[in-house]
Amino acid sequence: MKILVVLDPLASLKIYKDTSYAMMREADARGHEVFTCGAENLRIKDGMVEALAAKLHFTATQSGHAWYSQDDAAITALKDFNAVIMRKDPPFDQQYFYATQLFTLAEAQGAKVFNRGQALRDFNEKLAILKFPQFTAPTLVTQSESDVREFLAEHGDIILKPLDGMGGTGIFRLTATDPNVGSIIETLTANGTQTIMAQRYIAAIKEGDKRILLIDGKPVDWCLARIPKAGETRGNLAAGGSGVARPLTARDKEIAEALGPQLAAQGLLLVGLDVIGENLTEVNVTSPTCFAEITAQSGINVAGLFIDALEKHAA
């Protein structure tokens, strides 16, 4: 197969843990041709969605930026690839939105895009949990400072987060006695002009923020519990959390098996569910991670499971 991966610059990848790298390495090992480009290299000319993409070659060096080489980039229609994988990291800003629209147009021309452009637009990673209220903690979505203050007064201990971030960026824990309540709310809502999410604080975060991977609607048997470092609320690895792979609990399986078929039916081949304790907190669809950590600690070839599913849907 010819596979196009749309992602951030290759030189920025931390290959010892990067999920996009694991995907591409697995595809290459199976004899597939891997091409890469950035979202900025997508275009429409004469009605056709195209990419300025370069073929990727892996080198013997597996450190630094010397792990790859590339052929000269060339313009290729997205429909001429067997599969297109969107792996650009958030934020889901206007440029990301435009890229998803180009993917939808490309799909109409015969391209096979994973995850589908429409699905990326429909499933905001924070708001998507509201489709599954039976699995969530009390949640508020608002621009209003008074709404947040009322929610804080009701629950006493809450989490505030922006709707477009990743890696724990912009997440705050607030208690009723915090002297910075007003300033934090004003900052996150940009003085009442930006929508944010508030959730009741879940004390089980101390045991880890679990990343459960769904591939083609089916859960990987092990998840990665991201445990906050001392003095930190966020378990995100990017925020200094440590990752511990664990078998799924009965509740994890209940959530994953309930959501999996619905998400797969929407064109979401790869999803990362975030679960704290008994509660679903996020549905990650843009660039889910944790392949390398789960593989290293469990022995499950997660990238292999993903490429299996990709080959099936691209056939």
PDB file of C-alpha atoms in Angstrom:
ATOM      1  CA  MET A   1       0.000   0.000   0.000  1.00  0.00           C
ATOM      2  CA  LYS A   2       0.896   3.650  -0.399  1.00  0.00           C
ATOM      3  CA  ILE A   3       0.181   5.383   2.902  1.00  0.00           C
ATOM      4  CA  LEU A   4       0.213   9.147   3.463  1.00  0.00           C
ATOM      5  CA  VAL A   5       0.679  10.351   7.034  1.00  0.00           C
ATOM      6  CA  VAL A   6      -0.202  14.016   7.670  1.00  0.00           C
ATOM      7  CA  LEU A   7       1.672  15.104  10.776  1.00  0.00           C
ATOM      8  CA  ASP A   8       3.934  17.631  12.444  1.00  0.00           C
ATOM      9  CA  PRO A   9       7.578  17.947  11.300  1.00  0.00           C
ATOM     10  CA  LEU A  10       9.441  14.627  11.486  1.00  0.00           C
ATOM     11  CA  ALA A  11      12.348  16.256  13.280  1.00  0.00           C
ATOM     12  CA  SER A  12      10.022  17.087  16.187  1.00  0.00           C
ATOM     13  CA  LEU A  13       9.058  13.447  16.863  1.00  0.00           C
ATOM     14  CA  LYS A  14      10.368  11.774  20.012  1.00  0.00           C
ATOM     15  CA  ILE A  15      10.772   8.392  18.377  1.00  0.00           C
ATOM     16  CA  TYR A  16      11.262   6.462  21.644  1.00  0.00           C
ATOM     17  CA  LYS A  17       7.619   7.116  22.475  1.00  0.00           C
ATOM     18  CA  ASP A  18       5.878   8.670  19.480  1.00  0.00           C
ATOM     19  CA  THR A  19       2.780   6.847  18.266  1.00  0.00           C
ATOM     20  CA  SER A  20       2.991   8.214  14.712  1.00  0.00           C
ATOM     21  CA  TYR A  21       6.543   6.879  14.501  1.00  0.00           C
ATOM     22  CA  ALA A  22       5.376   3.448  15.745  1.00  0.00           C
ATOM     23  CA  MET A  23       2.627   3.378  13.097  1.00  0.00           C
ATOM     24  CA  MET A  24       4.973   4.335  10.272  1.00  0.00           C
ATOM     25  CA  ARG A  25       7.672   1.923  11.403  1.00  0.00           C
ATOM     26  CA  GLU A  26       5.176  -0.962  11.497  1.00  0.00           C
ATOM     27  CA  ALA A  27       3.814  -0.084   8.056  1.00  0.00           C
ATOM     28  CA  ASP A  28       7.326   0.097   6.611  1.00  0.00           C
ATOM     29  CA  ALA A  29       8.243  -3.265   8.179  1.00  0.00           C
ATOM     30  CA  ARG A  30       5.314  -4.810   6.313  1.00  0.00           C
ATOM     31  CA  GLY A  31       6.544  -3.488   2.996  1.00  0.00           C
ATOM     32  CA  HIS A  32       4.131  -0.573   2.655  1.00  0.00           C
ATOM     33  CA  GLU A  33       5.346   2.715   1.164  1.00  0.00           C
ATOM     34  CA  VAL A  34       5.061   5.544   3.677  1.00  0.00           C
ATOM     35  CA  PHE A  35       4.794   9.186   2.594  1.00  0.00           C
ATOM     36  CA  THR A  36       4.542  12.215   4.865  1.00  0.00           C
ATOM     37  CA  CYS A  37       3.485  15.837   4.659  1.00  0.00           C
ATOM     38  CA  GLY A  38       2.273  18.613   6.908  1.00  0.00           C
ATOM     39  CA  ALA A  39      -1.265  19.926   6.910  1.00  0.00           C
ATOM     40  CA  GLU A  40       0.131  23.064   5.291  1.00  0.00           C
ATOM     41  CA  ASN A  41       1.108  20.921   2.277  1.00  0.00           C
ATOM     42  CA  LEU A  42      -2.515  20.088   1.396  1.00  0.00           C
ATOM     43  CA  ARG A  43      -4.171  21.947  -1.461  1.00  0.00           C
ATOM     44  CA  ILE A  44      -6.987  21.895  -3.987  1.00  0.00           C
ATOM     45  CA  LYS A  45      -6.087  22.507  -7.634  1.00  0.00           C
ATOM     46  CA  ASP A  46      -8.512  22.098 -10.521  1.00  0.00           C
ATOM     47  CA  GLY A  47     -10.948  20.634  -8.028  1.00  0.00           C
ATOM     48  CA  MET A  48      -8.616  17.844  -6.896  1.00  0.00           C
ATOM     49  CA  VAL A  49      -7.371  17.528  -3.287  1.00  0.00           C
ATOM     50  CA  GLU A  50      -3.606  17.020  -3.393  1.00  0.00           C
ATOM     51  CA  ALA A  51      -0.597  16.887  -1.101  1.00  0.00           C
ATOM     52  CA  LEU A  52       3.037  17.857  -1.535  1.00  0.00           C
ATOM     53  CA  ALA A  53       4.349  14.638   0.021  1.00  0.00           C
ATOM     54  CA  ALA A  54       7.726  12.902   0.297  1.00  0.00           C
ATOM     55  CA  LYS A  55       8.455   9.203   0.594  1.00  0.00           C
ATOM     56  CA  LEU A  56       9.949   8.247   3.957  1.00  0.00           C
ATOM     57  CA  HIS A  57      12.933   5.911   4.405  1.00  0.00           C
ATOM     58  CA  PHE A  58      14.104   4.607   7.782  1.00  0.00           C
ATOM     59  CA  THR A  59      17.828   4.587   8.491  1.00  0.00           C
ATOM     60  CA  ALA A  60      19.866   2.376  10.818  1.00  0.00           C
ATOM     61  CA  THR A  61      20.226   5.243  13.277  1.00  0.00           C
ATOM     62  CA  GLN A  62      17.464   5.299  15.878  1.00  0.00           C
ATOM     63  CA  SER A  63      18.263   8.489  17.754  1.00  0.00           C
ATOM     64  CA  GLY A  64      18.213  12.218  17.186  1.00  0.00           C
ATOM     65  CA  HIS A  65      17.027  13.418  13.769  1.00  0.00           C
ATOM     66  CA  ALA A  66      19.094  10.931  11.775  1.00  0.00           C
ATOM     67  CA  TRP A  67      16.501   8.129  11.886  1.00  0.00           C
ATOM     68  CA  TYR A  68      15.038   8.990   8.493  1.00  0.00           C
ATOM     69  CA  SER A  69      15.673  10.272   5.002  1.00  0.00           C
ATOM     70  CA  GLN A  70      13.169  11.376   2.381  1.00  0.00           C
ATOM     71  CA  ASP A  71      12.892  11.533  -1.385  1.00  0.00           C
ATOM     72  CA  ASP A  72      12.081  14.825  -3.046  1.00  0.00           C
ATOM     73  CA  ALA A  73       8.494  15.848  -2.391  1.00  0.00           C
ATOM     74  CA  ALA A  74       5.993  15.582  -5.230  1.00  0.00           C
ATOM     75  CA  ILE A  75       2.357  16.542  -5.732  1.00  0.00           C
ATOM     76  CA  THR A  76       0.022  13.544  -5.436  1.00  0.00           C
ATOM     77  CA  ALA A  77      -3.766  13.388  -5.275  1.00  0.00           C
ATOM     78  CA  LEU A  78      -5.006  12.028  -1.958  1.00  0.00           C
ATOM     79  CA  LYS A  79      -7.172   9.518  -3.807  1.00  0.00           C
ATOM     80  CA  ASP A  80      -3.991   7.966  -5.251  1.00  0.00           C
ATOM     81  CA  PHE A  81      -2.888   6.808  -1.810  1.00  0.00           C
ATOM     82  CA  ASN A  82      -4.379   3.606  -0.412  1.00  0.00           C
ATOM     83  CA  ALA A  83      -4.798   5.288   2.968  1.00  0.00           C
ATOM     84  CA  VAL A  84      -4.370   8.768   4.442  1.00  0.00           C
ATOM     85  CA  ILE A  85      -3.755   9.023   8.192  1.00  0.00           C
ATOM     86  CA  MET A  86      -4.308  12.336   9.987  1.00  0.00           C
ATOM     87  CA  ARG A  87      -1.802  12.593  12.834  1.00  0.00           C
ATOM     88  CA  LYS A  88      -1.325  16.329  13.302  1.00  0.00           C
ATOM     89  CA  ASP A  89      -1.400  17.237  16.961  1.00  0.00           C
ATOM     90  CA  PRO A  90      -3.980  19.681  18.364  1.00  0.00           C
ATOM     91  CA  PRO A  91      -4.862  22.456  18.942  1.00  0.00           C
ATOM     92  CA  PHE A  92      -7.943  22.027  16.793  1.00  0.00           C
ATOM     93  CA  ASP A  93      -7.713  25.541  15.404  1.00  0.00           C
ATOM     94  CA  GLN A  94      -9.064  27.088  12.204  1.00  0.00           C
ATOM     95  CA  GLN A  95      -6.272  25.604  10.083  1.00  0.00           C
ATOM     96  CA  TYR A  96      -6.953  22.148  11.479  1.00  0.00           C
ATOM     97  CA  PHE A  97     -10.638  22.643  10.690  1.00  0.00           C
ATOM     98  CA  TYR A  98      -9.810  23.567   7.099  1.00  0.00           C
ATOM     99  CA  ALA A  99      -7.698  20.420   6.781  1.00  0.00           C
ATOM    100  CA  THR A 100     -10.651  18.271   7.852  1.00  0.00           C
ATOM    101  CA  GLN A 101     -12.777  19.921   5.167  1.00  0.00           C
ATOM    102  CA  LEU A 102     -10.176  19.078   2.537  1.00  0.00           C
ATOM    103  CA  PHE A 103     -10.219  15.484   3.779  1.00  0.00           C
ATOM    104  CA  THR A 104     -13.994  15.329   3.355  1.00  0.00           C
ATOM    105  CA  LEU A 105     -13.677  16.603  -0.216  1.00  0.00           C
ATOM    106  CA  ALA A 106     -10.910  14.070  -0.853  1.00  0.00           C
ATOM    107  CA  GLU A 107     -13.108  11.264   0.471  1.00  0.00           C
ATOM    108  CA  ALA A 108     -15.762  12.219  -2.084  1.00  0.00           C
ATOM    109  CA  GLN A 109     -13.036  11.803  -4.740  1.00  0.00           C
ATOM    110  CA  GLY A 110     -12.224   8.298  -3.520  1.00  0.00           C
ATOM    111  CA  ALA A 111      -9.608   8.876  -0.811  1.00  0.00           C
ATOM    112  CA  LYS A 112      -9.701   6.763   2.345  1.00  0.00           C
ATOM    113  CA  VAL A 113      -8.930   9.002   5.311  1.00  0.00           C
ATOM    114  CA  PHE A 114      -8.458   7.845   8.923  1.00  0.00           C
ATOM    115  CA  ASN A 115      -9.906   9.336  11.012  1.00  0.00           C
ATOM    116  CA  ARG A 116     -12.523  10.727   8.634  1.00  0.00           C
ATOM    117  CA  GLY A 117     -12.726  14.493   8.233  1.00  0.00           C
ATOM    118  CA  GLN A 118     -16.378  14.663   9.236  1.00  0.00           C
ATOM    119  CA  ALA A 119     -15.742  12.563  12.333  1.00  0.00           C
ATOM    120  CA  LEU A 120     -12.874  14.842  13.396  1.00  0.00           C
ATOM    121  CA  ARG A 121     -15.242  17.808  13.160  1.00  0.00           C
ATOM    122  CA  ASP A 122     -18.111  16.068  14.952  1.00  0.00           C
ATOM    123  CA  PHE A 123     -16.095  14.811  17.917  1.00  0.00           C
ATOM    124  CA  ASN A 124     -14.524  17.655  19.851  1.00  0.00           C
ATOM    125  CA  GLU A 125     -12.304  15.790  22.278  1.00  0.00           C
ATOM    126  CA  LYS A 126     -13.790  17.461  25.345  1.00  0.00           C
ATOM    127  CA  LEU A 127     -17.430  17.904  24.268  1.00  0.00           C
ATOM    128  CA  ALA A 128     -17.758  14.381  22.850  1.00  0.00           C
ATOM    129  CA  ILE A 129     -18.215  12.935  26.349  1.00  0.00           C
ATOM    130  CA  LEU A 130     -21.605  14.679  26.484  1.00  0.00           C
ATOM    131  CA  LYS A 131     -22.856  12.105  23.976  1.00  0.00           C
ATOM    132  CA  PHE A 132     -22.361   9.489  26.711  1.00  0.00           C
ATOM    133  CA  PRO A 133     -23.669  11.081  29.943  1.00  0.00           C
ATOM    134  CA  GLN A 134     -24.138   7.707  31.650  1.00  0.00           C
ATOM    135  CA  PHE A 135     -20.353   7.446  31.973  1.00  0.00           C
ATOM    136  CA  THR A 136     -19.404  10.999  32.958  1.00  0.00           C
ATOM    137  CA  ALA A 137     -18.972  12.982  36.158  1.00  0.00           C
ATOM    138  CA  PRO A 138     -21.023  16.215  36.573  1.00  0.00           C
ATOM    139  CA  THR A 139     -19.983  18.543  33.747  1.00  0.00           C
ATOM    140  CA  LEU A 140     -20.624  22.151  32.777  1.00  0.00           C
ATOM    141  CA  VAL A 141     -19.885  23.860  29.450  1.00  0.00           C
ATOM    142  CA  THR A 142     -20.125  27.639  29.482  1.00  0.00           C
ATOM    143  CA  GLN A 143     -18.547  31.051  28.870  1.00  0.00           C
ATOM    144  CA  SER A 144     -20.148  32.511  31.983  1.00  0.00           C
ATOM    145  CA  GLU A 145     -18.148  33.253  35.128  1.00  0.00           C
ATOM    146  CA  SER A 146     -21.296  33.109  37.247  1.00  0.00           C
ATOM    147  CA  ASP A 147     -22.085  29.633  35.890  1.00  0.00           C
ATOM    148  CA  VAL A 148     -18.622  28.428  36.873  1.00  0.00           C
ATOM    149  CA  ARG A 149     -18.877  29.974  40.317  1.00  0.00           C
ATOM    150  CA  GLU A 150     -22.250  28.274  40.904  1.00  0.00           C
ATOM    151  CA  PHE A 151     -20.801  24.944  39.739  1.00  0.00           C
ATOM    152  CA  LEU A 152     -17.824  25.426  42.070  1.00  0.00           C
ATOM    153  CA  ALA A 153     -20.124  26.261  44.982  1.00  0.00           C
ATOM    154  CA  GLU A 154     -22.148  23.104  44.290  1.00  0.00           C
ATOM    155  CA  HIS A 155     -19.212  20.687  43.998  1.00  0.00           C
ATOM    156  CA  GLY A 156     -16.481  22.414  46.008  1.00  0.00           C
ATOM    157  CA  ASP A 157     -13.606  20.978  43.966  1.00  0.00           C
ATOM    158  CA  ILE A 158     -13.589  21.183  40.160  1.00  0.00           C
ATOM    159  CA  ILE A 159     -11.413  21.001  37.058  1.00  0.00           C
ATOM    160  CA  LEU A 160     -11.492  23.706  34.360  1.00  0.00           C
ATOM    161  CA  LYS A 161     -10.185  23.053  30.865  1.00  0.00           C
ATOM    162  CA  PRO A 162     -10.177  24.735  27.434  1.00  0.00           C
ATOM    163  CA  LEU A 163     -11.912  22.881  24.594  1.00  0.00           C
ATOM    164  CA  ASP A 164      -9.032  22.813  22.112  1.00  0.00           C
ATOM    165  CA  GLY A 165      -5.878  21.871  24.010  1.00  0.00           C
ATOM    166  CA  MET A 166      -3.786  18.744  24.483  1.00  0.00           C
ATOM    167  CA  GLY A 167      -1.271  17.337  26.942  1.00  0.00           C
ATOM    168  CA  GLY A 168      -2.925  19.015  29.941  1.00  0.00           C
ATOM    169  CA  THR A 169      -2.372  22.538  28.612  1.00  0.00           C
ATOM    170  CA  GLY A 170      -4.581  25.126  30.305  1.00  0.00           C
ATOM    171  CA  ILE A 171      -6.122  22.727  32.849  1.00  0.00           C
ATOM    172  CA  PHE A 172      -6.743  24.125  36.340  1.00  0.00           C
ATOM    173  CA  ARG A 173      -8.049  22.619  39.565  1.00  0.00           C
ATOM    174  CA  LEU A 174     -10.191  25.022  41.598  1.00  0.00           C
ATOM    175  CA  THR A 175     -11.499  24.752  45.143  1.00  0.00           C
ATOM    176  CA  ALA A 176     -13.943  27.077  46.840  1.00  0.00           C
ATOM    177  CA  THR A 177     -11.164  28.660  48.925  1.00  0.00           C
ATOM    178  CA  ASP A 178      -8.767  29.331  46.044  1.00  0.00           C
ATOM    179  CA  PRO A 179      -7.837  33.046  46.088  1.00  0.00           C
ATOM    180  CA  ASN A 180      -7.384  33.090  42.303  1.00  0.00           C
ATOM    181  CA  VAL A 181     -10.859  31.872  41.287  1.00  0.00           C
ATOM    182  CA  GLY A 182     -11.807  35.053  39.456  1.00  0.00           C
ATOM    183  CA  SER A 183      -8.502  35.441  37.667  1.00  0.00           C
ATOM    184  CA  ILE A 184      -8.422  31.813  36.499  1.00  0.00           C
ATOM    185  CA  ILE A 185     -11.984  31.923  35.174  1.00  0.00           C
ATOM    186  CA  GLU A 186     -11.374  35.243  33.423  1.00  0.00           C
ATOM    187  CA  THR A 187      -8.180  33.914  31.831  1.00  0.00           C
ATOM    188  CA  LEU A 188      -9.680  30.657  30.561  1.00  0.00           C
ATOM    189  CA  THR A 189     -12.884  32.253  29.264  1.00  0.00           C
ATOM    190  CA  ALA A 190     -11.044  35.314  27.893  1.00  0.00           C
ATOM    191  CA  ASN A 191     -13.356  37.489  29.974  1.00  0.00           C
ATOM    192  CA  GLY A 192     -16.474  35.586  29.013  1.00  0.00           C
ATOM    193  CA  THR A 193     -15.793  35.256  25.280  1.00  0.00           C
ATOM    194  CA  GLN A 194     -14.503  31.653  25.082  1.00  0.00           C
ATOM    195  CA  THR A 195     -16.338  28.465  26.009  1.00  0.00           C
ATOM    196  CA  ILE A 196     -14.699  26.154  28.557  1.00  0.00           C
ATOM    197  CA  MET A 197     -15.553  22.925  30.343  1.00  0.00           C
ATOM    198  CA  ALA A 198     -15.838  22.402  34.081  1.00  0.00           C
ATOM    199  CA  GLN A 199     -15.964  18.942  35.649  1.00  0.00           C
ATOM    200  CA  ARG A 200     -16.277  17.777  39.227  1.00  0.00           C
ATOM    201  CA  TYR A 201     -12.818  16.822  40.480  1.00  0.00           C
ATOM    202  CA  ILE A 202     -12.345  13.049  40.525  1.00  0.00           C
ATOM    203  CA  ALA A 203     -10.083  11.995  43.394  1.00  0.00           C
ATOM    204  CA  ALA A 204      -9.219   8.751  41.595  1.00  0.00           C
ATOM    205  CA  ILE A 205      -6.834  10.784  39.413  1.00  0.00           C
ATOM    206  CA  LYS A 206      -4.232   9.851  42.053  1.00  0.00           C
ATOM    207  CA  GLU A 207      -4.468   6.293  40.717  1.00  0.00           C
ATOM    208  CA  GLY A 208      -4.021   7.489  37.146  1.00  0.00           C
ATOM    209  CA  ASP A 209      -5.751   9.053  34.158  1.00  0.00           C
ATOM    210  CA  LYS A 210      -6.237   5.926  32.030  1.00  0.00           C
ATOM    211  CA  ARG A 211      -5.791   6.060  28.256  1.00  0.00           C
ATOM    212  CA  ILE A 212      -7.858   3.266  26.687  1.00  0.00           C
ATOM    213  CA  LEU A 213      -7.203   2.713  22.990  1.00  0.00           C
ATOM    214  CA  LEU A 214      -9.993   1.703  20.612  1.00  0.00           C
ATOM    215  CA  ILE A 215      -8.886   0.332  17.232  1.00  0.00           C
ATOM    216  CA  ASP A 216     -11.703  -0.224  14.750  1.00  0.00           C
ATOM    217  CA  GLY A 217     -14.167  -0.098  17.642  1.00  0.00           C
ATOM    218  CA  LYS A 218     -12.402  -2.729  19.760  1.00  0.00           C
ATOM    219  CA  PRO A 219     -10.424  -1.958  22.924  1.00  0.00           C
ATOM    220  CA  VAL A 220      -6.782  -2.900  23.320  1.00  0.00           C
ATOM    221  CA  ASP A 221      -6.611  -5.239  26.323  1.00  0.00           C
ATOM    222  CA  TRP A 222      -4.262  -2.984  28.302  1.00  0.00           C
ATOM    223  CA  CYS A 223      -4.484   0.755  28.967  1.00  0.00           C
ATOM    224  CA  LEU A 224      -1.903   3.269  30.152  1.00  0.00           C
ATOM    225  CA  ALA A 225      -2.557   4.828  33.547  1.00  0.00           C
ATOM    226  CA  ARG A 226      -0.885   8.237  33.565  1.00  0.00           C
ATOM    227  CA  ILE A 227      -0.117   9.021  37.190  1.00  0.00           C
ATOM    228  CA  PRO A 228       0.450  12.648  38.262  1.00  0.00           C
ATOM    229  CA  LYS A 229       3.811  13.571  39.689  1.00  0.00           C
ATOM    230  CA  ALA A 230       3.939  14.793  43.272  1.00  0.00           C
ATOM    231  CA  GLY A 231       2.129  18.103  43.743  1.00  0.00           C
ATOM    232  CA  GLU A 232       0.429  17.925  40.328  1.00  0.00           C
ATOM    233  CA  THR A 233      -3.235  17.356  39.433  1.00  0.00           C
ATOM    234  CA  ARG A 234      -2.710  16.436  35.777  1.00  0.00           C
ATOM    235  CA  GLY A 235      -1.648  12.946  34.818  1.00  0.00           C
ATOM    236  CA  ASN A 236      -0.705  13.834  31.233  1.00  0.00           C
ATOM    237  CA  LEU A 237       2.734  12.557  30.244  1.00  0.00           C
ATOM    238  CA  ALA A 238       3.455  15.972  28.730  1.00  0.00           C
ATOM    239  CA  ALA A 239       2.823  17.457  32.190  1.00  0.00           C
ATOM    240  CA  GLY A 240       5.317  15.128  33.856  1.00  0.00           C
ATOM    241  CA  GLY A 241       3.040  12.192  34.627  1.00  0.00           C
ATOM    242  CA  SER A 242       4.408   8.652  34.635  1.00  0.00           C
ATOM    243  CA  GLY A 243       2.791   5.950  32.514  1.00  0.00           C
ATOM    244  CA  VAL A 244       1.962   2.515  33.951  1.00  0.00           C
ATOM    245  CA  ALA A 245       0.332  -0.062  31.679  1.00  0.00           C
ATOM    246  CA  ARG A 246      -2.480  -2.079  33.246  1.00  0.00           C
ATOM    247  CA  PRO A 247      -5.098  -4.597  32.096  1.00  0.00           C
ATOM    248  CA  LEU A 248      -8.531  -3.060  31.558  1.00  0.00           C
ATOM    249  CA  THR A 249     -10.892  -3.230  34.522  1.00  0.00           C
ATOM    250  CA  ALA A 250     -14.497  -4.379  34.210  1.00  0.00           C
ATOM    251  CA  ARG A 251     -15.620  -0.726  34.177  1.00  0.00           C
ATOM    252  CA  ASP A 252     -13.011   0.167  31.543  1.00  0.00           C
ATOM    253  CA  LYS A 253     -14.345  -2.627  29.334  1.00  0.00           C
ATOM    254  CA  GLU A 254     -17.937  -1.536  29.917  1.00  0.00           C
ATOM    255  CA  ILE A 255     -17.182   1.989  28.729  1.00  0.00           C
ATOM    256  CA  ALA A 256     -14.987   0.881  25.814  1.00  0.00           C
ATOM    257  CA  GLU A 257     -17.409  -1.762  24.557  1.00  0.00           C
ATOM    258  CA  ALA A 258     -20.350   0.645  24.761  1.00  0.00           C
ATOM    259  CA  LEU A 259     -18.594   3.431  22.847  1.00  0.00           C
ATOM    260  CA  GLY A 260     -16.438   1.421  20.448  1.00  0.00           C
ATOM    261  CA  PRO A 261     -19.010   0.331  17.851  1.00  0.00           C
ATOM    262  CA  GLN A 262     -20.650   3.770  17.810  1.00  0.00           C
ATOM    263  CA  LEU A 263     -17.354   5.564  17.259  1.00  0.00           C
ATOM    264  CA  ALA A 264     -16.175   3.126  14.593  1.00  0.00           C
ATOM    265  CA  ALA A 265     -19.452   3.579  12.725  1.00  0.00           C
ATOM    266  CA  GLN A 266     -18.707   7.308  12.520  1.00  0.00           C
ATOM    267  CA  GLY A 267     -15.394   6.682  10.727  1.00  0.00           C
ATOM    268  CA  LEU A 268     -13.103   6.771  13.759  1.00  0.00           C
ATOM    269  CA  LEU A 269     -10.541   4.009  13.261  1.00  0.00           C
ATOM    270  CA  LEU A 270      -8.407   5.062  16.237  1.00  0.00           C
ATOM    271  CA  VAL A 271      -9.746   6.622  19.441  1.00  0.00           C
ATOM    272  CA  GLY A 272      -8.181   7.246  22.833  1.00  0.00           C
ATOM    273  CA  LEU A 273     -10.665   7.240  25.692  1.00  0.00           C
ATOM    274  CA  ASP A 274      -9.591   8.970  28.898  1.00  0.00           C
ATOM    275  CA  VAL A 275     -11.084   7.396  32.021  1.00  0.00           C
ATOM    276  CA  ILE A 276     -10.484   8.505  35.608  1.00  0.00           C
ATOM    277  CA  GLY A 277     -11.843   6.089  38.181  1.00  0.00           C
ATOM    278  CA  GLU A 278     -15.291   5.151  36.914  1.00  0.00           C
ATOM    279  CA  ASN A 279     -15.738   8.202  34.689  1.00  0.00           C
ATOM    280  CA  LEU A 280     -15.140   9.016  31.021  1.00  0.00           C
ATOM    281  CA  THR A 281     -13.415  12.404  30.799  1.00  0.00           C
ATOM    282  CA  GLU A 282     -12.334  12.771  27.133  1.00  0.00           C
ATOM    283  CA  VAL A 283     -12.723  11.106  23.724  1.00  0.00           C
ATOM    284  CA  ASN A 284      -9.453  11.713  21.850  1.00  0.00           C
ATOM    285  CA  VAL A 285      -9.722  11.441  18.065  1.00  0.00           C
ATOM    286  CA  THR A 286      -7.199  13.863  16.559  1.00  0.00           C
ATOM    287  CA  SER A 287      -3.888  12.187  17.389  1.00  0.00           C
ATOM    288  CA  PRO A 288      -4.286   9.517  20.125  1.00  0.00           C
ATOM    289  CA  THR A 289      -1.038   8.354  21.696  1.00  0.00           C
ATOM    290  CA  CYS A 290       0.450   5.768  24.106  1.00  0.00           C
ATOM    291  CA  PHE A 291       1.209   2.969  21.596  1.00  0.00           C
ATOM    292  CA  ALA A 292       4.859   2.734  22.607  1.00  0.00           C
ATOM    293  CA  GLU A 293       4.293   2.731  26.362  1.00  0.00           C
ATOM    294  CA  ILE A 294       1.580   0.059  26.256  1.00  0.00           C
ATOM    295  CA  THR A 295       3.625  -2.097  23.884  1.00  0.00           C
ATOM    296  CA  ALA A 296       6.781  -1.867  25.990  1.00  0.00           C
ATOM    297  CA  GLN A 297       5.036  -2.806  29.232  1.00  0.00           C
ATOM    298  CA  SER A 298       2.414  -5.302  28.051  1.00  0.00           C
ATOM    299  CA  GLY A 299       4.027  -6.972  25.043  1.00  0.00           C
ATOM    300  CA  ILE A 300       1.002  -6.135  22.877  1.00  0.00           C
ATOM    301  CA  ASN A 301       2.029  -4.870  19.439  1.00  0.00           C
ATOM    302  CA  VAL A 302      -0.420  -1.974  19.382  1.00  0.00           C
ATOM    303  CA  ALA A 303       0.971  -0.542  16.141  1.00  0.00           C
ATOM    304  CA  GLY A 304       0.491  -3.971  14.597  1.00  0.00           C
ATOM    305  CA  LEU A 305      -3.171  -3.995  15.636  1.00  0.00           C
ATOM    306  CA  PHE A 306      -3.607  -0.564  14.081  1.00  0.00           C
ATOM    307  CA  ILE A 307      -1.950  -1.470  10.773  1.00  0.00           C
ATOM    308  CA  ASP A 308      -4.046  -4.671  10.689  1.00  0.00           C
ATOM    309  CA  ALA A 309      -7.178  -2.492  10.870  1.00  0.00           C
ATOM    310  CA  LEU A 310      -5.799  -0.009   8.350  1.00  0.00           C
ATOM    311  CA  GLU A 311      -5.061  -2.768   5.850  1.00  0.00           C
ATOM    312  CA  LYS A 312      -8.577  -4.138   6.294  1.00  0.00           C
ATOM    313  CA  HIS A 313     -10.292  -0.794   5.660  1.00  0.00           C
ATOM    314  CA  ALA A 314      -7.963   0.271   2.859  1.00  0.00           C
ATOM    315  CA  ALA A 315      -8.401  -3.021   0.969  1.00  0.00           C
TER     316      ALA A 315
END
